[in-house]
C-alpha cells in the first residue's frame, strides 16, 4: 500500500504522541484503521477502546470478537471494552438519567421530531478519561511488578490447558494463538512417563499456564526468569482474588467467615497458602527438569531451603517430622485438625437427603471412609454382598482395593437398586435422577450436599464425610490405629493419628459440666470449731 509523502513542516516539529488510542466503534472505518495499524501501515496503537452501549446488534459483538481474536491480539493491541450500563434500559427507566439517543418522536404539536444525540458525547468523555489515565500511567512509569504484588493489576487470562492427542502427556498448554508451548509439553511428558496421575498433569499444566501468563505480561522469556519474577507471582497470588471463589448469590456468607453451626471457616476470597506453595513447587519442578536437560537458567528461580531438603530426604515415615524453617517465599500453612460431623448435625444432614440414592451414599461414605470419586465409580460387579464390602480404584495407587461398609449401607443400596433397577455391568451403580440415564458425577453429588447446607445453615463438604468415618473408627474403641490406617488406605500412620484429636464439641460439653459443678465447701470433724481452725491454719 503506497502513501503520499508528507511535506516537510516549516514549523517546529511537535513531540511524538504519548499514547496512540483508537476509538473503536467496530464499523468499517475504525476496523480499517485498526487493521492498518496491525499491518504496520500506520503507527502501532497502544490500545483501542470500544464504548459498549449494551444494546448493540449481535453482529457487532461477533465482529468485535473476531477483530480482537484475529487482528488485535496477534498484533499486541489490547481492546478495552468500557460500558456504563444498557442504554435502552436507562432510557426506559424513569428514575435514571435519560440517555439521549437520536430517537424519532412526536413533538407536543404533533409534528415529527428527533431527540438530541448525546450518547456519543458521553461515550467520548468516558474514552477520554481512560486515555488520560493511560497517559498518566505511562508518563509516571508506574511499576507493573509492584502493582501486581499489591493487587492493583491483574494477569490477563490468556492461553489454555487442553487434552492432548495422546497419553504422554495427557494435557498440553497452549499460548494465546493456540500454539503448543514446547518446554511445558516436554516437562508434562516426563511427568506422565514417571507414572503420575493424569489429574496431576492437568494440575501442573494449569500451574505453568499461570506462570507463563505472568511472563507474557512482564515480557520475560521463560529461560530468562529470575527470583524477581517468582516474587511477583507470589505477591500477586497473595493479593489477587481467586476467580473460583466468585459467588453470584447474595445469600452466600462472606469469604473467610466462620459458620457458627459447624465451626468451619468459609474459603477465603483469594488463593490459599497451600495453593501458593503448590504454584511455587510446580515452577520449581519445571526448572529442575530443564536444568537436568541443560536448558533454562543455571539457577532455579524458585528459592529452596537446602537444610530442609537434607533433613527430609532420608527421613523415615515413622519418625516425627522435624520443625524446620520455610524457604523464602513459601507461605505458612496452618495445621488444622480434620473436621468431622457431630452426631446431632449428622442426623440433620441425613434427614435432608431427598431420595434413597442419597441416603445410601451417605451411609457408605460415613461407614467406609471412601473418597467421593472412588465411591461414585463403583459398579455392580464391585459389590460383594456376602462379604459386606466393595472394591474401588484407589486415588493414589490406581489399583483395585477392597473397603468394608456397614450392613445398613448395603440395605440402603439394595433398596435403591429395587427402585431404579440394576445398571449395566460396565456402568456405575449410582445414576442421575434427572435427564438422560447417566452416571452420577462428583459435581452433582456436591450439589446435593450444597442444597442440604442451604437448608440447614451449614457448610459441610463431601470430604467431611470421610473425616467423620475416620474419627468414628479411631475413637470408637474397637479398632486399633493401624487397622484404621488400613481401611482408610493412608500411606503414613501419622495422617491417621490426626483423627485422634479431641473435638471442640466434647470440650464444650466437659466445660459445661465443670461450670455447673457446685463449689466444694470445706467440712470439719465433729467437735472442731471452724473459727479455731481458721485461727490455727489461717483463713
Short mmCIF file of C-alpha atoms in Angstrom, two decimals:
data_model
loop_
_atom_site.label_atom_id
_atom_site.label_comp_id
_atom_site.label_asym_id
_atom_site.label_seq_id
_atom_site.Cartn_x
_atom_site.Cartn_y
_atom_site.Cartn_z
CA UNK A 1 0.00 0.00 0.00
CA UNK A 2 1.52 3.33 -1.07
CA UNK A 3 1.11 6.56 0.81
CA UNK A 4 1.66 10.13 -0.26
CA UNK A 5 4.87 11.60 1.15
CA UNK A 6 4.36 14.05 3.97
CA UNK A 7 5.55 17.56 3.04
CA UNK A 8 8.25 18.98 5.26
CA UNK A 9 6.93 21.14 8.06
CA UNK A 10 8.09 24.74 8.31
CA UNK A 11 7.23 24.91 11.98
CA UNK A 12 8.91 23.31 14.92
CA UNK A 13 8.17 19.59 14.86
CA UNK A 14 5.68 18.57 17.51
CA UNK A 15 6.58 15.97 20.11
CA UNK A 16 5.55 12.37 19.46
CA UNK A 17 2.18 11.45 20.98
CA UNK A 18 2.44 9.90 24.43
CA UNK A 19 -0.31 7.33 23.78
CA UNK A 20 -1.90 6.31 20.49
CA UNK A 21 -5.53 5.32 21.03
CA UNK A 22 -8.29 4.32 18.64
CA UNK A 23 -11.97 4.87 19.42
CA UNK A 24 -13.18 1.56 18.03
CA UNK A 25 -16.84 1.50 17.04
CA UNK A 26 -16.49 -1.88 15.24
CA UNK A 27 -17.59 -0.26 12.00
CA UNK A 28 -15.87 -0.06 8.62
CA UNK A 29 -13.70 2.99 9.28
CA UNK A 30 -12.41 2.11 12.75
CA UNK A 31 -11.82 -1.54 11.78
CA UNK A 32 -9.74 -0.41 8.79
CA UNK A 33 -7.67 1.89 11.00
CA UNK A 34 -7.03 -0.98 13.44
CA UNK A 35 -6.07 -3.27 10.58
CA UNK A 36 -3.66 -0.71 9.10
CA UNK A 37 -2.03 -0.27 12.49
CA UNK A 38 -1.72 -4.03 12.95
CA UNK A 39 -0.10 -4.35 9.50
CA UNK A 40 2.36 -1.55 10.20
CA UNK A 41 0.94 0.83 7.63
CA UNK A 42 0.05 3.21 10.46
CA UNK A 43 1.90 3.73 13.77
CA UNK A 44 1.16 1.00 16.24
CA UNK A 45 -1.70 1.70 18.63
CA UNK A 46 -1.22 1.42 22.37
CA UNK A 47 -4.82 0.25 22.73
CA UNK A 48 -8.29 0.58 21.23
CA UNK A 49 -11.44 1.49 23.18
CA UNK A 50 -14.87 0.07 22.38
CA UNK A 51 -17.61 2.05 24.15
CA UNK A 52 -20.34 -0.55 24.64
CA UNK A 53 -23.86 0.85 24.92
CA UNK A 54 -25.15 -2.57 25.98
CA UNK A 55 -27.69 -2.54 23.13
CA UNK A 56 -25.55 -3.21 20.07
CA UNK A 57 -26.69 -5.75 17.45
CA UNK A 58 -25.44 -9.28 17.83
CA UNK A 59 -23.42 -8.99 14.61
CA UNK A 60 -21.46 -6.08 16.09
CA UNK A 61 -20.31 -8.15 19.09
CA UNK A 62 -19.45 -11.10 16.84
CA UNK A 63 -17.44 -8.83 14.56
CA UNK A 64 -15.68 -7.27 17.56
CA UNK A 65 -14.72 -10.70 18.93
CA UNK A 66 -13.30 -11.69 15.55
CA UNK A 67 -11.36 -8.43 15.20
CA UNK A 68 -9.90 -8.89 18.67
CA UNK A 69 -9.05 -12.54 18.04
CA UNK A 70 -7.59 -12.31 14.52
CA UNK A 71 -6.20 -8.76 14.34
CA UNK A 72 -5.68 -7.06 17.69
CA UNK A 73 -4.23 -9.87 19.83
CA UNK A 74 -1.67 -11.12 17.24
CA UNK A 75 -0.52 -7.51 16.83
CA UNK A 76 -0.32 -6.89 20.57
CA UNK A 77 -3.02 -4.20 20.59
CA UNK A 78 -5.34 -4.58 23.59
CA UNK A 79 -9.02 -3.73 23.12
CA UNK A 80 -10.62 -2.15 26.16
CA UNK A 81 -14.37 -2.64 26.41
CA UNK A 82 -15.97 0.03 28.56
CA UNK A 83 -19.61 0.37 29.48
CA UNK A 84 -21.85 2.39 31.77
CA UNK A 85 -24.81 0.04 31.50
CA UNK A 86 -27.56 -0.64 28.97
CA UNK A 87 -28.60 2.48 27.11
CA UNK A 88 -32.05 1.07 26.30
CA UNK A 89 -32.78 0.15 29.92
CA UNK A 90 -31.56 3.54 31.07
CA UNK A 91 -33.77 5.31 28.53
CA UNK A 92 -36.86 3.41 29.67
CA UNK A 93 -36.12 3.82 33.38
CA UNK A 94 -37.89 6.97 34.68
CA UNK A 95 -35.69 7.07 37.77
CA UNK A 96 -32.48 7.03 35.71
CA UNK A 97 -30.83 9.92 33.95
CA UNK A 98 -32.18 9.95 30.41
CA UNK A 99 -29.66 8.59 27.90
CA UNK A 100 -30.11 10.94 24.94
CA UNK A 101 -30.30 8.97 21.71
CA UNK A 102 -31.32 10.22 18.22
CA UNK A 103 -34.87 8.86 18.53
CA UNK A 104 -37.73 9.84 16.24
CA UNK A 105 -40.52 11.31 18.39
CA UNK A 106 -43.65 13.38 18.11
CA UNK A 107 -43.43 16.94 19.35
CA UNK A 108 -46.11 18.49 21.55
CA UNK A 109 -47.82 19.96 18.50
CA UNK A 110 -47.91 16.56 16.77
CA UNK A 111 -45.15 17.30 14.28
CA UNK A 112 -42.32 14.75 13.81
CA UNK A 113 -39.06 15.46 15.54
CA UNK A 114 -35.82 13.92 16.83
CA UNK A 115 -34.22 13.97 20.27
CA UNK A 116 -30.74 15.30 20.79
CA UNK A 117 -27.91 12.87 20.31
CA UNK A 118 -25.69 12.89 23.37
CA UNK A 119 -24.87 9.21 23.81
CA UNK A 120 -21.77 9.55 21.62
CA UNK A 121 -20.66 12.56 23.62
CA UNK A 122 -20.99 10.62 26.88
CA UNK A 123 -19.05 7.64 25.46
CA UNK A 124 -16.37 10.02 24.16
CA UNK A 125 -16.00 11.52 27.64
CA UNK A 126 -15.53 8.04 29.09
CA UNK A 127 -12.96 7.15 26.41
CA UNK A 128 -11.12 10.45 27.04
CA UNK A 129 -10.98 9.68 30.75
CA UNK A 130 -9.44 6.27 30.05
CA UNK A 131 -6.91 7.82 27.68
CA UNK A 132 -5.96 10.38 30.31
CA UNK A 133 -5.46 7.59 32.85
CA UNK A 134 -3.31 5.66 30.39
CA UNK A 135 -1.21 8.73 29.69
CA UNK A 136 -0.75 9.32 33.41
CA UNK A 137 0.32 5.72 33.97
CA UNK A 138 2.73 5.83 31.06
CA UNK A 139 4.23 9.20 31.96
CA UNK A 140 4.63 8.38 35.65
CA UNK A 141 6.17 5.00 34.69
CA UNK A 142 4.14 3.03 37.21
CA UNK A 143 5.96 -0.17 38.15
CA UNK A 144 3.80 -3.01 36.85
CA UNK A 145 5.55 -5.51 39.06
CA UNK A 146 4.79 -3.54 42.19
CA UNK A 147 1.18 -3.04 41.05
CA UNK A 148 0.78 -6.81 40.60
CA UNK A 149 2.20 -7.60 44.02
CA UNK A 150 -0.07 -5.03 45.65
CA UNK A 151 -3.20 -6.29 43.91
CA UNK A 152 -3.66 -3.16 41.78
CA UNK A 153 -3.18 -5.02 38.49
CA UNK A 154 -4.29 -8.38 37.18
CA UNK A 155 -2.78 -11.01 34.92
CA UNK A 156 -4.66 -11.47 31.62
CA UNK A 157 -6.27 -14.89 31.27
CA UNK A 158 -4.55 -15.90 28.04
CA UNK A 159 -3.72 -19.37 26.77
CA UNK A 160 -5.39 -22.62 27.74
CA UNK A 161 -4.91 -26.15 29.07
CA UNK A 162 -6.48 -28.70 26.76
CA UNK A 163 -6.45 -32.50 26.38
CA UNK A 164 -3.64 -33.84 24.23
CA UNK A 165 -3.95 -36.27 21.34
CA UNK A 166 -2.06 -39.00 23.21
CA UNK A 167 -1.46 -40.04 26.79
CA UNK A 168 2.12 -38.76 27.16
CA UNK A 169 1.32 -36.08 28.14
CA UNK A 170 -2.45 -36.25 28.72
CA UNK A 171 -2.74 -32.43 28.67
CA UNK A 172 -0.90 -29.64 26.87
CA UNK A 173 -0.60 -25.90 27.45
CA UNK A 174 -1.12 -23.52 24.53
CA UNK A 175 -0.34 -19.82 24.08
CA UNK A 176 -2.92 -17.15 23.08
CA UNK A 177 -2.56 -18.14 19.41
CA UNK A 178 -3.30 -21.80 20.17
CA UNK A 179 0.31 -22.90 19.67
CA UNK A 180 1.60 -25.62 21.97
CA UNK A 181 4.32 -24.44 24.38
CA UNK A 182 7.14 -26.90 23.70
CA UNK A 183 9.08 -26.54 27.01
CA UNK A 184 5.91 -27.19 29.00
CA UNK A 185 4.97 -30.18 26.83
CA UNK A 186 8.41 -31.73 27.38
CA UNK A 187 8.05 -31.34 31.15
CA UNK A 188 4.50 -32.72 31.24
CA UNK A 189 5.57 -35.66 29.07
CA UNK A 190 8.34 -36.53 31.54
CA UNK A 191 5.81 -36.20 34.36
CA UNK A 192 3.43 -38.63 32.64
CA UNK A 193 6.23 -41.12 31.93
CA UNK A 194 7.05 -41.07 35.65
CA UNK A 195 3.68 -42.79 36.28
CA UNK A 196 1.83 -39.81 37.69
CA UNK A 197 -1.93 -39.45 37.53
CA UNK A 198 -3.41 -37.59 34.53
CA UNK A 199 -5.04 -35.26 37.04
CA UNK A 200 -1.56 -34.41 38.34
CA UNK A 201 -0.51 -33.48 34.81
CA UNK A 202 -3.61 -31.33 34.46
CA UNK A 203 -2.90 -29.58 37.77
CA UNK A 204 0.73 -28.92 36.81
CA UNK A 205 -0.42 -27.68 33.41
CA UNK A 206 -2.64 -25.02 34.98
CA UNK A 207 0.18 -24.04 37.35
CA UNK A 208 2.56 -23.50 34.43
CA UNK A 209 -0.11 -21.67 32.43
CA UNK A 210 -0.42 -19.22 35.32
CA UNK A 211 3.37 -18.80 35.33
CA UNK A 212 3.60 -18.21 31.58
CA UNK A 213 0.73 -15.69 31.70
CA UNK A 214 2.77 -13.66 34.15
CA UNK A 215 5.91 -13.93 32.00
CA UNK A 216 3.97 -12.80 28.91
CA UNK A 217 2.68 -9.77 30.80
CA UNK A 218 6.17 -8.86 32.06
CA UNK A 219 7.71 -9.57 28.63
CA UNK A 220 10.24 -12.03 30.08
CA UNK A 221 11.31 -15.21 28.31
CA UNK A 222 10.84 -18.39 30.33
CA UNK A 223 14.54 -19.22 30.25
CA UNK A 224 15.45 -15.71 31.44
CA UNK A 225 13.22 -15.75 34.53
CA UNK A 226 14.78 -14.95 37.89
CA UNK A 227 13.71 -14.85 41.51
CA UNK A 228 12.26 -11.39 40.90
CA UNK A 229 9.53 -12.85 38.67
CA UNK A 230 8.81 -15.58 41.24
CA UNK A 231 8.42 -12.87 43.88
CA UNK A 232 5.90 -11.08 41.62
CA UNK A 233 3.98 -14.35 41.21
CA UNK A 234 3.90 -14.88 44.98
CA UNK A 235 2.80 -11.34 45.70
CA UNK A 236 0.10 -11.45 43.04
CA UNK A 237 -1.30 -14.75 44.37
CA UNK A 238 -1.36 -13.30 47.89
CA UNK A 239 -3.43 -10.27 46.86
CA UNK A 240 -5.40 -11.32 43.75
CA UNK A 241 -8.98 -12.61 44.07
CA UNK A 242 -9.46 -16.25 43.15
CA UNK A 243 -11.98 -16.47 40.27
CA UNK A 244 -13.14 -19.84 41.61
CA UNK A 245 -14.38 -18.09 44.76
CA UNK A 246 -16.81 -15.77 42.99
CA UNK A 247 -20.40 -16.28 44.09
CA UNK A 248 -23.43 -14.82 42.36
CA UNK A 249 -25.89 -15.36 45.18
CA UNK A 250 -26.19 -12.58 47.73
CA UNK A 251 -27.13 -15.13 50.40
CA UNK A 252 -23.67 -16.70 50.34
CA UNK A 253 -21.72 -15.99 53.56
CA UNK A 254 -18.75 -13.64 53.13
CA UNK A 255 -15.41 -15.32 52.32
CA UNK A 256 -13.35 -16.22 55.37
CA UNK A 257 -16.28 -16.07 57.81
CA UNK A 258 -16.84 -18.93 60.26
CA UNK A 259 -20.05 -20.94 60.19
CA UNK A 260 -21.48 -20.81 63.71
CA UNK A 261 -23.15 -24.21 63.45
CA UNK A 262 -20.19 -26.21 62.13
CA UNK A 263 -17.27 -24.10 63.33
CA UNK A 264 -15.73 -24.38 59.86
CA UNK A 265 -14.42 -21.26 58.11
CA UNK A 266 -15.59 -20.41 54.60
CA UNK A 267 -12.97 -20.31 51.89
CA UNK A 268 -11.13 -17.03 51.61
CA UNK A 269 -11.60 -14.76 48.61
CA UNK A 270 -8.01 -15.13 47.43
CA UNK A 271 -5.63 -18.01 46.95
CA UNK A 272 -4.87 -20.17 49.98
CA UNK A 273 -1.30 -20.65 51.27
CA UNK A 274 -1.38 -24.25 50.06
CA UNK A 275 -2.26 -23.09 46.54
CA UNK A 276 0.62 -20.59 46.54
CA UNK A 277 3.08 -23.22 47.75
CA UNK A 278 1.81 -25.63 45.11
CA UNK A 279 2.33 -22.99 42.41
CA UNK A 280 5.92 -22.49 43.57
CA UNK A 281 6.52 -26.25 43.63
CA UNK A 282 5.23 -26.58 40.05
CA UNK A 283 7.51 -23.82 38.77
CA UNK A 284 10.46 -25.23 40.71
CA UNK A 285 9.92 -28.73 39.27
CA UNK A 286 9.66 -27.26 35.77
CA UNK A 287 13.04 -25.57 36.04
CA UNK A 288 14.64 -28.56 37.75
CA UNK A 289 13.65 -30.71 34.78
CA UNK A 290 15.05 -28.27 32.23
CA UNK A 291 18.24 -27.80 34.26
CA UNK A 292 18.73 -31.56 34.06
CA UNK A 293 18.21 -31.32 30.29
CA UNK A 294 20.72 -28.49 30.00
CA UNK A 295 18.10 -25.84 29.23
CA UNK A 296 16.82 -22.81 31.05
CA UNK A 297 18.61 -20.68 33.64
CA UNK A 298 21.57 -22.02 35.56
CA UNK A 299 19.95 -21.23 38.93
CA UNK A 300 16.41 -22.29 39.71
CA UNK A 301 14.41 -19.05 40.12
CA UNK A 302 12.36 -20.56 42.97
CA UNK A 303 14.22 -20.30 46.29
CA UNK A 304 14.87 -23.56 48.12
CA UNK A 305 15.93 -24.42 51.66
CA UNK A 306 18.96 -26.71 51.50
CA UNK A 307 18.68 -27.52 55.22
CA UNK A 308 15.08 -28.59 54.83
CA UNK A 309 15.85 -30.80 51.84
CA UNK A 310 18.72 -32.53 53.62
CA UNK A 311 16.61 -33.15 56.72
CA UNK A 312 13.60 -34.54 54.87
CA UNK A 313 15.33 -36.51 52.11
CA UNK A 314 16.11 -39.60 54.24
CA UNK A 315 13.51 -39.28 56.99
CA UNK A 316 11.56 -42.40 57.96
CA UNK A 317 7.76 -42.05 57.81
CA UNK A 318 7.61 -43.40 61.37
CA UNK A 319 9.77 -40.57 62.70
CA UNK A 320 8.15 -37.30 63.79
CA UNK A 321 8.50 -34.54 61.27
CA UNK A 322 11.20 -32.09 62.41
CA UNK A 323 10.39 -28.41 62.76
CA UNK A 324 12.37 -26.60 60.08
CA UNK A 325 12.31 -23.12 58.66
CA UNK A 326 10.44 -22.47 55.43
CA UNK A 327 12.23 -21.49 52.26
CA UNK A 328 11.89 -17.90 51.19
CA UNK A 329 8.57 -17.00 49.52
CA UNK A 330 6.93 -20.14 50.93
CA UNK A 331 3.73 -19.49 52.84
CA UNK A 332 2.89 -20.59 56.35
CA UNK A 333 0.18 -23.25 56.22
CA UNK A 334 -2.00 -23.57 59.32
CA UNK A 335 -2.22 -27.13 60.63
CA UNK A 336 -5.93 -27.54 61.27
CA UNK A 337 -7.18 -30.94 62.52
CA UNK A 338 -9.67 -32.81 60.31
CA UNK A 339 -13.25 -31.72 60.81
CA UNK A 340 -15.83 -34.44 61.47
CA UNK A 341 -19.59 -34.05 61.69
CA UNK A 342 -21.05 -34.37 65.23
CA UNK A 343 -23.80 -36.93 65.67
CA UNK A 344 -26.60 -34.38 66.13
CA UNK A 345 -25.65 -32.46 62.98
CA UNK A 346 -25.15 -35.73 61.12
CA UNK A 347 -28.73 -36.75 61.87
CA UNK A 348 -29.97 -33.41 60.49
CA UNK A 349 -27.90 -33.82 57.32
CA UNK A 350 -29.15 -37.36 56.79
CA UNK A 351 -32.77 -36.28 57.15
CA UNK A 352 -32.30 -33.68 54.39
CA UNK A 353 -31.45 -36.35 51.82
CA UNK A 354 -34.42 -36.44 49.49
CA UNK A 355 -34.13 -39.94 47.97
CA UNK A 356 -32.90 -43.43 48.72
CA UNK A 357 -29.87 -42.96 46.48
CA UNK A 358 -28.56 -40.03 48.51
CA UNK A 359 -29.24 -41.77 51.82
CA UNK A 360 -27.40 -44.88 50.62
CA UNK A 361 -24.43 -42.78 49.50
CA UNK A 362 -24.17 -41.05 52.87
CA UNK A 363 -24.32 -44.40 54.67
CA UNK A 364 -21.47 -45.72 52.51
CA UNK A 365 -19.41 -42.55 52.91
CA UNK A 366 -19.63 -42.45 56.69
CA UNK A 367 -19.16 -46.20 57.27
CA UNK A 368 -16.42 -46.95 54.74
CA UNK A 369 -14.39 -43.74 54.62
CA UNK A 370 -14.16 -43.98 50.82
CA UNK A 371 -13.29 -40.86 48.87
CA UNK A 372 -16.05 -39.17 46.89
CA UNK A 373 -14.78 -40.06 43.42
CA UNK A 374 -13.90 -43.62 44.44
CA UNK A 375 -17.39 -44.45 45.68
CA UNK A 376 -19.14 -42.84 42.70
CA UNK A 377 -17.17 -45.10 40.34
CA UNK A 378 -18.32 -48.40 41.94
CA UNK A 379 -20.02 -50.82 39.52
CA UNK A 380 -22.38 -53.67 40.28
CA UNK A 381 -19.56 -56.20 39.88
CA UNK A 382 -17.51 -54.39 42.53
CA UNK A 383 -20.06 -55.09 45.28
CA UNK A 384 -19.50 -58.18 47.46
CA UNK A 385 -22.90 -58.61 49.09
CA UNK A 386 -21.96 -61.65 51.15
CA UNK A 387 -18.72 -60.13 52.47
CA UNK A 388 -20.29 -56.68 53.13
CA UNK A 389 -17.54 -54.96 51.17
CA UNK A 390 -16.89 -53.35 47.79
CA UNK A 391 -13.94 -52.61 45.53
CA UNK A 392 -12.76 -49.16 44.42
CA UNK A 393 -9.99 -47.81 42.22
CA UNK A 394 -7.72 -46.09 44.73
CA UNK A 395 -6.78 -42.47 44.19
CA UNK A 396 -3.07 -42.88 44.96
CA UNK A 397 -2.08 -46.28 43.53
CA UNK A 398 -4.94 -46.53 40.98
CA UNK A 399 -5.24 -50.21 42.00
CA UNK A 400 -8.44 -52.02 42.90
CA UNK A 401 -8.70 -52.16 46.68
CA UNK A 402 -11.36 -53.60 48.97
CA UNK A 403 -13.24 -51.48 51.53
CA UNK A 404 -15.73 -52.75 54.14
CA UNK A 405 -19.01 -50.96 54.83
CA UNK A 406 -21.82 -51.24 57.35
CA UNK A 407 -24.84 -53.58 56.88
CA UNK A 408 -27.12 -50.52 56.95
CA UNK A 409 -25.32 -49.14 53.90
CA UNK A 410 -25.90 -52.35 51.91
CA UNK A 411 -29.56 -52.39 52.94
CA UNK A 412 -29.91 -48.84 51.61
CA UNK A 413 -28.15 -49.85 48.40
CA UNK A 414 -30.47 -52.83 47.91
CA UNK A 415 -33.49 -50.60 48.43
CA UNK A 416 -32.14 -48.07 45.92
CA UNK A 417 -31.50 -50.78 43.28
CA UNK A 418 -35.02 -52.18 43.82
CA UNK A 419 -36.40 -48.75 42.91
CA UNK A 420 -34.20 -47.96 39.90
CA UNK A 421 -33.12 -51.35 38.62
CA UNK A 422 -29.65 -52.79 38.19
CA UNK A 423 -27.50 -50.90 35.63
CA UNK A 424 -25.23 -52.50 33.07
CA UNK A 425 -22.21 -54.36 34.34
CA UNK A 426 -19.76 -51.78 33.00
CA UNK A 427 -21.71 -48.78 34.34
CA UNK A 428 -21.51 -47.20 37.83
CA UNK A 429 -24.40 -48.13 40.11
CA UNK A 430 -25.07 -44.51 41.11
CA UNK A 431 -27.19 -42.83 38.44
CA UNK A 432 -28.51 -39.32 37.87
CA UNK A 433 -32.21 -38.90 38.61
CA UNK A 434 -33.00 -36.19 36.06
CA UNK A 435 -32.46 -36.08 32.32
CA UNK A 436 -30.96 -38.92 30.34
CA UNK A 437 -29.65 -42.03 32.06
CA UNK A 438 -26.05 -41.26 33.00
CA UNK A 439 -23.66 -41.82 35.91
CA UNK A 440 -23.91 -39.53 38.92
CA UNK A 441 -20.98 -37.09 38.71
CA UNK A 442 -18.95 -35.65 41.54
CA UNK A 443 -20.36 -32.19 40.86
CA UNK A 444 -23.93 -33.45 41.02
CA UNK A 445 -23.31 -35.13 44.38
CA UNK A 446 -21.57 -31.99 45.57
CA UNK A 447 -24.68 -30.05 44.64
CA UNK A 448 -26.78 -32.45 46.77
CA UNK A 449 -24.68 -31.53 49.82
CA UNK A 450 -24.87 -27.83 48.93
CA UNK A 451 -28.66 -27.90 48.85
CA UNK A 452 -28.72 -29.55 52.27
CA UNK A 453 -26.28 -26.93 53.56
CA UNK A 454 -28.55 -24.13 52.36
CA UNK A 455 -31.48 -25.62 54.26
CA UNK A 456 -29.51 -26.32 57.45
CA UNK A 457 -27.25 -23.26 57.50
CA UNK A 458 -24.10 -25.42 57.46
CA UNK A 459 -21.07 -25.70 55.19
CA UNK A 460 -20.22 -29.40 55.12
CA UNK A 461 -18.34 -30.91 52.18
CA UNK A 462 -18.13 -34.40 50.75
CA UNK A 463 -14.67 -34.85 52.23
CA UNK A 464 -16.06 -34.13 55.70
CA UNK A 465 -17.90 -37.45 55.40
CA UNK A 466 -14.56 -39.24 55.10
CA UNK A 467 -13.29 -37.30 58.12
CA UNK A 468 -16.38 -38.36 60.05
CA UNK A 469 -15.82 -42.03 59.20
CA UNK A 470 -12.17 -41.81 60.20
CA UNK A 471 -12.97 -40.08 63.51
CA UNK A 472 -15.62 -42.66 64.41
CA UNK A 473 -13.28 -45.56 63.65
CA UNK A 474 -10.31 -44.05 65.50
CA UNK A 475 -12.30 -43.07 68.60
CA UNK A 476 -14.79 -45.95 68.77
CA UNK A 477 -12.53 -48.14 70.92
CA UNK A 478 -12.94 -51.23 68.71
CA UNK A 479 -10.24 -50.67 66.08
CA UNK A 480 -6.55 -50.07 66.55
CA UNK A 481 -4.85 -47.19 64.74
CA UNK A 482 -3.06 -49.48 62.21
CA UNK A 483 -6.41 -51.08 61.40
CA UNK A 484 -7.96 -47.68 60.75
CA UNK A 485 -4.96 -46.82 58.58
CA UNK A 486 -5.53 -49.96 56.50
CA UNK A 487 -9.22 -49.14 55.97
CA UNK A 488 -8.56 -45.52 55.03
CA UNK A 489 -5.51 -46.53 52.94
CA UNK A 490 -3.26 -43.86 54.39
CA UNK A 491 0.39 -44.16 53.38
CA UNK A 492 1.56 -42.65 56.68
CA UNK A 493 0.16 -43.61 60.07
CA UNK A 494 0.76 -40.04 61.27
CA UNK A 495 -2.01 -38.95 58.92
CA UNK A 496 -4.35 -41.39 60.63
CA UNK A 497 -3.26 -40.29 64.10
CA UNK A 498 -4.59 -36.78 63.40
CA UNK A 499 -8.10 -38.17 63.83
CA UNK A 500 -7.39 -38.88 67.50
CA UNK A 501 -7.58 -35.15 68.23
CA UNK A 502 -10.25 -34.03 70.68
CA UNK A 503 -13.26 -32.37 69.08
CA UNK A 504 -14.27 -28.91 70.20
CA UNK A 505 -17.82 -30.09 70.89
CA UNK A 506 -16.54 -32.53 73.51
CA UNK A 507 -14.52 -29.79 75.17
CA UNK A 508 -17.60 -27.58 75.34
CA UNK A 509 -19.62 -30.38 76.98
CA UNK A 510 -16.97 -31.01 79.61
CA UNK A 511 -16.56 -27.30 80.26
CA UNK A 512 -20.33 -27.00 80.77
CA UNK A 513 -20.16 -29.79 83.36
CA UNK A 514 -17.23 -28.04 85.00
CA UNK A 515 -19.02 -24.68 85.19
CA UNK A 516 -22.23 -26.20 86.55
CA UNK A 517 -20.49 -28.21 89.28
CA UNK A 518 -21.18 -26.68 92.73
CA UNK A 519 -18.30 -25.25 94.65
CA UNK A 520 -16.90 -27.65 97.28
CA UNK A 521 -17.46 -26.36 100.81
CA UNK A 522 -14.89 -27.31 103.47
CA UNK A 523 -16.14 -29.54 106.32
CA UNK A 524 -14.54 -30.45 109.66
CA UNK A 525 -14.98 -33.39 112.05
CA UNK A 526 -17.44 -33.08 114.88
CA UNK A 527 -16.14 -31.14 117.85
CA UNK A 528 -13.94 -28.69 115.94
CA UNK A 529 -14.92 -25.05 115.76
CA UNK A 530 -14.35 -23.51 112.32
CA UNK A 531 -13.06 -20.31 113.98
CA UNK A 532 -10.39 -22.32 115.80
CA UNK A 533 -9.35 -23.97 112.53
CA UNK A 534 -9.07 -20.55 110.87
CA UNK A 535 -7.00 -19.18 113.78
CA UNK A 536 -4.54 -22.10 113.63
CA UNK A 537 -4.27 -22.73 109.89
CA UNK A 538 -5.32 -19.35 108.55
CA UNK A 539 -8.41 -18.29 106.67
#
